[in-house]
């Protein structure tokens, strides 16, 4: 997915660029924040993902001649010199971001952009689309893996995804979130993900009998033999035939490596228990049972609580589309503008208090208790603020009487430099490093914050300076 | 989005191909049907879309050396000769499809593939993903346009889509479904769609005042002047400032071309009525009012029933993600297999009667009453069956006592040849022709079938021959 995506922007980005060009504002330096306002799926946190494709997008930012011809053909832009500026567009500023796999909370900037208005405005659409989609899927995957008691989750939603790219990047995000493997070969190849898959019902149907189909599959894949057993009758036909084939392979090869059965319909709790009994009785204690069929985190949790004998879960539609909430709703808001070499903080007011933005150039610190390793609070501060000496007090930005003392904490700064003056200064981690980053991040949060439903709300506070600035700006607007 | 998508397949397509290669079945000729089982969104029908990208996919089907190297590196495929077959893979068979924009119903094949098993199995994933996604969005868009009383719907969901490609192809599908324009410039360029867009809140915020922001926008776009009026206060600030600027432009240019305001928050019914009054009083009867803010077909219908003074609707998240049902759930099932030059019909049984497939090579005829132009029934028949002489009786395939007489009807065959013996024989229509096809298709269906909720169920029946074959095969399975 390395294609040039430069024209991928809402038309209003172009009309605004033209407007900024016409009013001479295009070179003013500005700062934008990308954030979301609510964790998805009633989860207690969100897993940041999508930075890798954002980096690719920004590095490839460049209009082709055919793009320019197209824009000319719209007849919208009267002043032809505008196209010269477009032709020379590239990203020349600074971009800070939370690395992929960071546990992030509402209203925290996942990305901070600081560059001239012309560029900063233009990249909005692509950043929102990529970060929103991939963070959503990573978070959904993480919910599923969390309830599976360590059993592997296999992502195989490609056919139900909203298009090919959505499937490929969704696979990657699923792995980031904690899935074990994907069925998606393109994703496996492009992003170095573990792939898995065996056969479909059509395999069975294309042979004269289920037994013959199993035997033929075993001939091709004796060492990786997961048989789909529900084409005719799971317990009466599929299981006996599978056991027969396992015996044959064992006899022929002396041993069985990875082998087992997949259940894809019916009552998975009941069938898995019966299947386990039959496999154990036949001496196939190492055979694994994979279950699939429209699973989501709620069904997986139910199956686990009923002690279903399932060793791995295959998930499709519900994960790859984030079925119960298919959009995260990221926004990208102006935070500051540089005038006469001085940064002027900007605020967007709203009738909804939760939609009021945090002004100014900011950084985000996570304070982690040195004793128990638990994250205590995230503090959004002004970029040039001194890190406060401990102990100090933090307070809820809405209910300011809710106060908490920060002491004996180490802190980490969550926003990392990615581009500085247009130059990429960030070395992208491998997919395994990202997966480890998720685990490391999550290990700082208490069980209460990770609770499946109605989680304890993690504190994200504003520094006193930032809070004062915000209140002052709000007062001035009236 | 013309890239080579050949590796976009579930791993099990590869393992099955390898299995077919090992068992010598790879060259057996087979027929598969692609269909869905339920209309999305409780709608009475579905709009077929996605064929254009399927054609591109099939034409570009070819493994690169790097793909082959990757597949070798998995260690799954022991027999090296298999890779020679992969290297030579292309689509050599027949593919029939319902043209984009066709109104289609559950269990009707949208695509019928007839080729050797090796290829037919392999293309499953990509076909399902593309047809499923795009038909879903086209249908969602059609629902929205249907309740808007002819007012234009502007699609601007790019930033909330599940990735860039999902946004681009979703834009195209939205236009097929009946949207007027898209904000997505890449989609506009690639698929010749009408684009629209003006400015964001950040435009307003980057100026010292709302008035100055409006004036600057008017200088850049005097002929296309839709002002977003809710940044500070819609009626107290936005409207008076907009009217002031309309007056200035009229004075300066003598006339106003396309102009108006956009509401993006608050009570859209109330605000639109007040805005209309203020515009009319100021003499700007031609000013249009565009409304947006998380709209879907339910909210649009409510606004219309409350006689909101809205001239155009902007829709984002709810359309581009098909929010309330983000996957259509297409399936691809083996229908027949050729043995000794004879087609053997195949059936997939299931505990769920509605999941039992229709066997054999099929065609789909739509019977339209010649008098009133209304579609009476779709008849799924065997491919080599004679078209019956009228009058004849059709019957519900489940409740077979429900019978209906077909007389004085013309018929159309819904599946069109797209590839014959691997050669493209279909000329893709323009986007406008597809949009017209939707309208022509819909004009054959009664209001009851198009009802917004609880629509009358349209009859899709099986021919007597097909029904008999199905019953015989089911009996044989027991």
Short mmCIF file of C-alpha atoms in Angstrom, two decimals, chain A residues 18 47 73 275 279 468:
data_model
loop_
_atom_site.label_atom_id
_atom_site.label_comp_id
_atom_site.label_asym_id
_atom_site.label_seq_id
_atom_site.Cartn_x
_atom_site.Cartn_y
_atom_site.Cartn_z
CA UNK A 18 -6.30 28.20 -1.91
CA UNK A 47 -4.26 1.32 21.47
CA UNK A 73 -10.04 20.89 -14.56
CA UNK A 275 -14.94 -33.12 20.54
CA UNK A 279 -10.10 -36.79 20.80
CA UNK A 468 -5.24 28.53 33.53
#
